[in-house]
PDB file of C-alpha atoms in Angstrom:
ATOM      1  CA  GLU R 231      95.045-219.679 -92.596  1.00 48.00           C
ATOM      2  CA  THR R 232      98.411-218.828 -91.097  1.00 68.00           C
ATOM      3  CA  GLY R 233      97.039-215.454 -89.955  1.00 92.00           C
ATOM      4  CA  VAL R 234      95.065-217.110 -87.149  1.00 95.00           C
ATOM      5  CA  THR R 235      96.365-220.308 -85.613  1.00 96.00           C
ATOM      6  CA  GLN R 236      94.659-222.624 -83.168  1.00 97.00           C
ATOM      7  CA  THR R 237      95.985-225.448 -81.040  1.00 97.00           C
ATOM      8  CA  PRO R 238      95.307-228.227 -80.583  1.00 97.00           C
ATOM      9  CA  ARG R 239      93.548-229.120 -83.821  1.00 96.00           C
ATOM     10  CA  HIS R 240      91.852-232.115 -82.228  1.00 96.00           C
ATOM     11  CA  LEU R 241      91.020-232.771 -78.585  1.00 96.00           C
ATOM     12  CA  VAL R 242      89.286-235.672 -76.892  1.00 95.00           C
ATOM     13  CA  MET R 243      88.462-235.228 -73.233  1.00 92.00           C
ATOM     14  CA  GLY R 244      86.407-236.805 -70.520  1.00 90.00           C
ATOM     15  CA  MET R 245      83.731-234.922 -68.677  1.00 88.00           C
ATOM     16  CA  THR R 246      85.921-234.483 -65.607  1.00 87.00           C
ATOM     17  CA  ASN R 247      89.003-233.211 -67.452  1.00 88.00           C
ATOM     18  CA  LYS R 248      90.303-229.666 -67.611  1.00 93.00           C
ATOM     19  CA  LYS R 249      91.824-228.524 -70.880  1.00 95.00           C
ATOM     20  CA  SER R 250      92.516-225.267 -72.716  1.00 97.00           C
ATOM     21  CA  LEU R 251      92.241-224.191 -76.327  1.00 97.00           C
ATOM     22  CA  LYS R 252      94.683-221.639 -77.639  1.00 98.00           C
ATOM     23  CA  CYS R 253      94.319-219.091 -80.408  1.00 98.00           C
ATOM     24  CA  GLU R 254      96.951-216.716 -81.753  1.00 97.00           C
ATOM     25  CA  GLN R 255      96.537-214.089 -84.445  1.00 96.00           C
ATOM     26  CA  HIS R 256      99.412-212.561 -86.372  1.00 93.00           C
ATOM     27  CA  LEU R 257      97.377-209.870 -88.128  1.00 92.00           C
ATOM     28  CA  GLY R 258      97.703-207.003 -85.690  1.00 91.00           C
ATOM     29  CA  HIS R 259      93.973-207.085 -84.986  1.00 91.00           C
ATOM     30  CA  ASN R 260      92.315-205.728 -81.865  1.00 90.00           C
ATOM     31  CA  ALA R 261      89.203-207.876 -81.641  1.00 91.00           C
ATOM     32  CA  MET R 262      89.080-211.633 -81.088  1.00 93.00           C
ATOM     33  CA  TYR R 263      86.173-214.058 -80.983  1.00 93.00           C
ATOM     34  CA  TRP R 264      85.283-217.591 -79.966  1.00 95.00           C
ATOM     35  CA  TYR R 265      82.611-219.423 -81.953  1.00 94.00           C
ATOM     36  CA  LYS R 266      81.066-222.862 -81.590  1.00 95.00           C
ATOM     37  CA  GLN R 267      80.213-224.680 -84.803  1.00 93.00           C
ATOM     38  CA  SER R 268      77.883-227.670 -84.564  1.00 89.00           C
ATOM     39  CA  ALA R 269      76.558-229.676 -87.472  1.00 81.00           C
ATOM     40  CA  LYS R 270      73.617-228.086 -89.304  1.00 72.00           C
ATOM     41  CA  LYS R 271      73.525-225.054 -86.993  1.00 79.00           C
ATOM     42  CA  PRO R 272      74.579-221.459 -87.546  1.00 79.00           C
ATOM     43  CA  LEU R 273      77.858-220.393 -86.081  1.00 86.00           C
ATOM     44  CA  GLU R 274      77.263-219.594 -82.422  1.00 89.00           C
ATOM     45  CA  LEU R 275      79.149-216.602 -81.092  1.00 89.00           C
ATOM     46  CA  MET R 276      80.437-217.340 -77.600  1.00 93.00           C
ATOM     47  CA  PHE R 277      82.753-214.521 -76.535  1.00 92.00           C
ATOM     48  CA  VAL R 278      84.138-211.296 -77.922  1.00 91.00           C
ATOM     49  CA  TYR R 279      87.215-209.424 -76.770  1.00 91.00           C
ATOM     50  CA  ASN R 280      88.195-205.957 -77.870  1.00 87.00           C
ATOM     51  CA  PHE R 281      91.603-204.614 -76.835  1.00 86.00           C
ATOM     52  CA  LYS R 282      91.839-207.474 -74.301  1.00 86.00           C
ATOM     53  CA  GLU R 283      88.535-206.544 -72.665  1.00 86.00           C
ATOM     54  CA  GLN R 284      85.584-208.915 -72.846  1.00 84.00           C
ATOM     55  CA  THR R 285      82.723-207.131 -74.546  1.00 83.00           C
ATOM     56  CA  GLU R 286      80.316-209.996 -75.016  1.00 78.00           C
ATOM     57  CA  ASN R 287      79.362-213.253 -73.361  1.00 77.00           C
ATOM     58  CA  ASN R 288      76.491-214.861 -75.197  1.00 77.00           C
ATOM     59  CA  SER R 289      74.991-216.682 -72.208  1.00 84.00           C
ATOM     60  CA  VAL R 290      77.749-219.270 -72.383  1.00 91.00           C
ATOM     61  CA  PRO R 291      77.802-221.825 -69.526  1.00 93.00           C
ATOM     62  CA  SER R 292      80.456-221.205 -66.910  1.00 93.00           C
ATOM     63  CA  ARG R 293      82.202-224.469 -67.799  1.00 94.00           C
ATOM     64  CA  PHE R 294      83.687-222.390 -70.657  1.00 96.00           C
ATOM     65  CA  SER R 295      86.050-219.718 -69.385  1.00 95.00           C
ATOM     66  CA  PRO R 296      87.811-217.361 -71.813  1.00 95.00           C
ATOM     67  CA  GLU R 297      91.049-215.533 -71.218  1.00 96.00           C
ATOM     68  CA  CYS R 298      92.670-212.831 -73.320  1.00 95.00           C
ATOM     69  CA  PRO R 299      96.101-211.880 -71.944  1.00 94.00           C
ATOM     70  CA  ASN R 300      96.878-209.602 -74.911  1.00 92.00           C
ATOM     71  CA  SER R 301      95.423-208.645 -78.277  1.00 89.00           C
ATOM     72  CA  SER R 302      97.233-211.480 -80.033  1.00 94.00           C
ATOM     73  CA  HIS R 303      96.273-214.403 -77.813  1.00 96.00           C
ATOM     74  CA  LEU R 304      92.977-215.887 -76.772  1.00 97.00           C
ATOM     75  CA  PHE R 305      92.331-218.959 -74.661  1.00 97.00           C
ATOM     76  CA  LEU R 306      89.252-221.007 -73.905  1.00 97.00           C
ATOM     77  CA  HIS R 307      89.511-222.960 -70.672  1.00 97.00           C
ATOM     78  CA  LEU R 308      87.300-226.013 -70.472  1.00 96.00           C
ATOM     79  CA  HIS R 309      86.183-227.955 -67.393  1.00 93.00           C
ATOM     80  CA  THR R 310      83.460-230.482 -66.588  1.00 93.00           C
ATOM     81  CA  LEU R 311      82.137-230.395 -70.139  1.00 93.00           C
ATOM     82  CA  GLN R 312      79.148-232.337 -71.388  1.00 93.00           C
ATOM     83  CA  PRO R 313      78.948-234.580 -74.483  1.00 93.00           C
ATOM     84  CA  GLU R 314      76.734-231.970 -76.175  1.00 93.00           C
ATOM     85  CA  ASP R 315      79.682-229.580 -76.030  1.00 94.00           C
ATOM     86  CA  SER R 316      81.399-231.662 -78.704  1.00 95.00           C
ATOM     87  CA  ALA R 317      81.835-229.366 -81.696  1.00 95.00           C
ATOM     88  CA  LEU R 318      84.330-227.414 -83.756  1.00 95.00           C
ATOM     89  CA  TYR R 319      85.521-224.376 -81.816  1.00 97.00           C
ATOM     90  CA  LEU R 320      86.624-221.538 -84.040  1.00 97.00           C
ATOM     91  CA  CYS R 321      88.659-218.518 -83.156  1.00 97.00           C
ATOM     92  CA  ALA R 322      88.469-215.385 -85.272  1.00 94.00           C
ATOM     93  CA  SER R 323      89.913-211.904 -85.263  1.00 92.00           C
ATOM     94  CA  SER R 324      89.075-208.582 -86.856  1.00 89.00           C
ATOM     95  CA  GLN R 325      90.636-205.164 -86.922  1.00 86.00           C
ATOM     96  CA  SER R 326      88.102-203.516 -84.647  1.00 77.00           C
ATOM     97  CA  LEU R 327      84.581-203.433 -83.293  1.00 73.00           C
ATOM     98  CA  ALA R 328      84.052-199.821 -84.290  1.00 67.00           C
ATOM     99  CA  ILE R 329      80.495-199.019 -85.295  1.00 61.00           C
ATOM    100  CA  GLY R 330      80.343-198.683 -89.056  1.00 58.00           C
ATOM    101  CA  SER R 331      83.460-200.721 -89.526  1.00 62.00           C
ATOM    102  CA  THR R 332      83.136-203.256 -92.294  1.00 60.00           C
ATOM    103  CA  ASP R 333      86.381-205.056 -91.755  1.00 72.00           C
ATOM    104  CA  THR R 334      85.844-208.745 -91.915  1.00 81.00           C
ATOM    105  CA  GLN R 335      86.661-211.577 -89.569  1.00 86.00           C
ATOM    106  CA  TYR R 336      89.512-213.973 -90.206  1.00 90.00           C
ATOM    107  CA  PHE R 337      89.050-217.452 -88.856  1.00 94.00           C
ATOM    108  CA  GLY R 338      91.473-220.035 -87.576  1.00 95.00           C
ATOM    109  CA  PRO R 339      91.210-223.698 -88.620  1.00 94.00           C
ATOM    110  CA  GLY R 340      89.359-224.635 -85.452  1.00 95.00           C
ATOM    111  CA  THR R 341      89.750-227.216 -82.724  1.00 97.00           C
ATOM    112  CA  ARG R 342      87.627-230.344 -83.133  1.00 96.00           C
ATOM    113  CA  LEU R 343      86.521-231.153 -79.586  1.00 96.00           C
ATOM    114  CA  THR R 344      85.038-234.497 -78.568  1.00 95.00           C
ATOM    115  CA  VAL R 345      83.708-234.915 -75.039  1.00 94.00           C
ATOM    116  CA  LEU R 346      83.284-238.505 -73.943  1.00 92.00           C
TER     117      LEU R 346
ATOM    118  CA  GLN F 103      65.590-215.734 -83.350  1.00 64.00           C
ATOM    119  CA  GLN F 104      67.835-216.247 -86.352  1.00 73.00           C
ATOM    120  CA  GLN F 105      68.881-212.900 -87.795  1.00 87.00           C
ATOM    121  CA  VAL F 106      70.052-214.306 -91.127  1.00 93.00           C
ATOM    122  CA  LYS F 107      68.186-217.114 -92.877  1.00 94.00           C
ATOM    123  CA  GLN F 108      70.004-219.129 -95.529  1.00 95.00           C
ATOM    124  CA  SER F 109      68.767-221.597 -98.118  1.00 96.00           C
ATOM    125  CA  PRO F 110      69.078-224.221 -99.378  1.00 96.00           C
ATOM    126  CA  GLN F 111      70.710-226.360 -96.728  1.00 94.00           C
ATOM    127  CA  SER F 112      72.400-228.451 -99.415  1.00 95.00           C
ATOM    128  CA  LEU F 113      72.866-228.105-103.147  1.00 97.00           C
ATOM    129  CA  ILE F 114      74.061-230.432-105.885  1.00 98.00           C
ATOM    130  CA  VAL F 115      75.190-228.893-109.160  1.00 98.00           C
ATOM    131  CA  GLN F 116      76.780-230.358-112.255  1.00 98.00           C
ATOM    132  CA  LYS F 117      80.195-229.123-113.302  1.00 97.00           C
ATOM    133  CA  GLY F 118      79.816-225.996-115.398  1.00 97.00           C
ATOM    134  CA  GLY F 119      76.434-225.131-113.918  1.00 97.00           C
ATOM    135  CA  ILE F 120      75.387-222.150-111.826  1.00 98.00           C
ATOM    136  CA  SER F 121      75.158-222.506-108.052  1.00 98.00           C
ATOM    137  CA  ILE F 122      72.796-220.109-106.299  1.00 98.00           C
ATOM    138  CA  ILE F 123      72.547-219.670-102.537  1.00 98.00           C
ATOM    139  CA  ASN F 124      70.092-217.264-100.954  1.00 98.00           C
ATOM    140  CA  CYS F 125      70.019-215.330 -97.713  1.00 97.00           C
ATOM    141  CA  ALA F 126      67.467-213.063 -96.096  1.00 97.00           C
ATOM    142  CA  TYR F 127      67.757-210.715 -93.155  1.00 95.00           C
ATOM    143  CA  GLU F 128      65.462-208.578 -91.028  1.00 91.00           C
ATOM    144  CA  ASN F 129      67.583-205.893 -89.411  1.00 90.00           C
ATOM    145  CA  THR F 130      67.820-202.845 -91.664  1.00 90.00           C
ATOM    146  CA  ALA F 131      70.794-201.655 -89.610  1.00 88.00           C
ATOM    147  CA  PHE F 132      72.987-204.312 -91.206  1.00 90.00           C
ATOM    148  CA  ASP F 133      75.487-202.645 -93.521  1.00 88.00           C
ATOM    149  CA  TYR F 134      77.995-205.299 -94.519  1.00 90.00           C
ATOM    150  CA  PHE F 135      77.265-208.691 -96.063  1.00 94.00           C
ATOM    151  CA  PRO F 136      80.121-211.169 -96.499  1.00 93.00           C
ATOM    152  CA  TRP F 137      80.102-214.696 -97.811  1.00 96.00           C
ATOM    153  CA  TYR F 138      82.429-217.297 -96.383  1.00 95.00           C
ATOM    154  CA  GLN F 139      83.639-220.574 -97.873  1.00 96.00           C
ATOM    155  CA  GLN F 140      84.576-223.454 -95.609  1.00 94.00           C
ATOM    156  CA  PHE F 141      86.323-226.643 -96.650  1.00 93.00           C
ATOM    157  CA  PRO F 142      86.321-229.713 -94.377  1.00 87.00           C
ATOM    158  CA  GLY F 143      88.860-229.374 -91.608  1.00 82.00           C
ATOM    159  CA  LYS F 144      89.344-225.650 -92.231  1.00 87.00           C
ATOM    160  CA  GLY F 145      87.932-222.493 -90.775  1.00 91.00           C
ATOM    161  CA  PRO F 146      85.620-220.273 -92.847  1.00 93.00           C
ATOM    162  CA  ALA F 147      87.449-217.971 -95.258  1.00 92.00           C
ATOM    163  CA  LEU F 148      86.113-214.732 -96.699  1.00 91.00           C
ATOM    164  CA  LEU F 149      85.021-215.236-100.302  1.00 94.00           C
ATOM    165  CA  ILE F 150      83.349-211.987-101.308  1.00 94.00           C
ATOM    166  CA  ALA F 151      81.460-209.203 -99.553  1.00 93.00           C
ATOM    167  CA  ILE F 152      79.097-206.368-100.427  1.00 93.00           C
ATOM    168  CA  ARG F 153      77.741-203.193 -98.885  1.00 90.00           C
ATOM    169  CA  PRO F 154      74.084-202.220 -99.374  1.00 89.00           C
ATOM    170  CA  ASP F 155      74.868-199.196-101.538  1.00 90.00           C
ATOM    171  CA  VAL F 156      75.471-201.458-104.539  1.00 92.00           C
ATOM    172  CA  SER F 157      73.201-204.103-106.050  1.00 94.00           C
ATOM    173  CA  GLU F 158      75.849-206.423-107.404  1.00 96.00           C
ATOM    174  CA  LYS F 159      79.478-207.286-106.908  1.00 95.00           C
ATOM    175  CA  LYS F 160      81.470-209.680-109.030  1.00 96.00           C
ATOM    176  CA  GLU F 161      84.822-211.286-108.380  1.00 94.00           C
ATOM    177  CA  GLY F 162      85.811-213.870-110.939  1.00 96.00           C
ATOM    178  CA  ARG F 163      83.159-216.581-111.041  1.00 97.00           C
ATOM    179  CA  PHE F 164      81.540-215.371-107.812  1.00 97.00           C
ATOM    180  CA  THR F 165      78.809-212.725-107.785  1.00 97.00           C
ATOM    181  CA  ILE F 166      76.746-211.284-104.949  1.00 96.00           C
ATOM    182  CA  SER F 167      73.332-209.922-105.878  1.00 96.00           C
ATOM    183  CA  PHE F 168      71.817-207.604-103.292  1.00 96.00           C
ATOM    184  CA  ASN F 169      68.176-206.513-103.033  1.00 95.00           C
ATOM    185  CA  LYS F 170      67.909-203.903-100.298  1.00 93.00           C
ATOM    186  CA  SER F 171      64.145-203.447-100.498  1.00 94.00           C
ATOM    187  CA  ALA F 172      63.546-207.180-100.179  1.00 95.00           C
ATOM    188  CA  LYS F 173      66.309-207.558 -97.588  1.00 95.00           C
ATOM    189  CA  GLN F 174      67.768-210.435 -99.536  1.00 97.00           C
ATOM    190  CA  PHE F 175      71.141-211.248-100.994  1.00 97.00           C
ATOM    191  CA  SER F 176      72.453-214.192-102.911  1.00 98.00           C
ATOM    192  CA  LEU F 177      75.677-215.802-104.041  1.00 98.00           C
ATOM    193  CA  HIS F 178      75.998-216.986-107.606  1.00 98.00           C
ATOM    194  CA  ILE F 179      78.841-219.282-108.616  1.00 98.00           C
ATOM    195  CA  MET F 180      79.198-219.378-112.372  1.00 98.00           C
ATOM    196  CA  ASP F 181      80.799-222.328-114.196  1.00 98.00           C
ATOM    197  CA  SER F 182      80.811-224.308-110.937  1.00 98.00           C
ATOM    198  CA  GLN F 183      83.775-226.631-110.483  1.00 97.00           C
ATOM    199  CA  PRO F 184      84.300-229.691-108.265  1.00 97.00           C
ATOM    200  CA  GLY F 185      86.870-227.638-106.343  1.00 97.00           C
ATOM    201  CA  ASP F 186      84.029-225.314-105.317  1.00 97.00           C
ATOM    202  CA  SER F 187      82.498-228.131-103.267  1.00 97.00           C
ATOM    203  CA  ALA F 188      82.412-226.699 -99.764  1.00 96.00           C
ATOM    204  CA  THR F 189      80.044-225.211 -97.216  1.00 95.00           C
ATOM    205  CA  TYR F 190      79.083-221.595 -97.829  1.00 97.00           C
ATOM    206  CA  PHE F 191      77.929-219.190 -95.126  1.00 95.00           C
ATOM    207  CA  CYS F 192      76.333-215.835 -95.587  1.00 96.00           C
ATOM    208  CA  ALA F 193      76.669-213.253 -92.853  1.00 93.00           C
ATOM    209  CA  ALA F 194      75.537-209.776 -91.958  1.00 92.00           C
ATOM    210  CA  ARG F 195      77.170-207.204 -89.761  1.00 88.00           C
ATOM    211  CA  GLY F 196      75.795-204.115 -88.108  1.00 80.00           C
ATOM    212  CA  GLY F 197      73.256-203.010 -85.597  1.00 73.00           C
ATOM    213  CA  ASN F 198      74.023-202.611 -81.935  1.00 68.00           C
ATOM    214  CA  PHE F 199      77.645-203.438 -81.131  1.00 67.00           C
ATOM    215  CA  ASN F 200      78.354-204.026 -84.839  1.00 72.00           C
ATOM    216  CA  LYS F 201      78.039-207.804 -84.478  1.00 78.00           C
ATOM    217  CA  PHE F 202      78.307-210.517 -87.100  1.00 84.00           C
ATOM    218  CA  TYR F 203      75.327-212.811 -87.670  1.00 88.00           C
ATOM    219  CA  PHE F 204      75.771-215.976 -89.721  1.00 91.00           C
ATOM    220  CA  GLY F 205      73.409-218.074 -91.790  1.00 92.00           C
ATOM    221  CA  SER F 206      73.188-221.800 -91.125  1.00 91.00           C
ATOM    222  CA  GLY F 207      75.294-222.754 -94.130  1.00 93.00           C
ATOM    223  CA  THR F 208      74.809-224.450 -97.496  1.00 96.00           C
ATOM    224  CA  LYS F 209      76.735-227.557 -98.375  1.00 95.00           C
ATOM    225  CA  LEU F 210      77.542-227.416-102.090  1.00 97.00           C
ATOM    226  CA  ASN F 211      78.521-230.516-104.032  1.00 98.00           C
ATOM    227  CA  VAL F 212      79.637-229.956-107.601  1.00 97.00           C
ATOM    228  CA  LYS F 213      79.584-233.229-109.528  1.00 97.00           C
ATOM    229  CA  PRO F 214      82.185-233.796-112.259  1.00 93.00           C
TER     230      PRO F 214
END
């Protein structure tokens, strides 16, 4: 778990607030991911970054804004969220996105977000 | 469209029993199949993984069985223990952009 850290672990915010989630990986990986985990649903991939460049945005609403200043840090900026955005937000990293690569993803502990 | 289908959604097993979780996939371009274990309040952690060139992989009490022709794979937990109680996710990686696709999860409860 210490390979990928996330802060804060819990966050309660109103619909008009602006907050940010932070992820840091200490594994020397080049790819980082944001996932949303809701009860009884598959993990939903939100964003993918490879070498600091965004390679995927899975039709995520613009009220979620990612930022990747370097390969070790990933942020998710939140503004004007809706109650249905309440979920566990997981960050993950992997060595690369190279085709044929079978390196796995390592997950952080997640941020439990509640939108009131 | 869900790329990886997982069943059952929940499973109750007695201590010492065998827990079996099944997954099915459609995309034949998938070439890596990991299983993750997630405890409450934690992120998913890699448990065991297999590539399609083998039909079985065993690590301790955990075994993946892989059926390439049926496009199915399963996790078997032998001698299940209460400490195994967690949510288990199967996943598949491959295809365009080498993405990961996750199953919906199975909540396992091993009763003492």
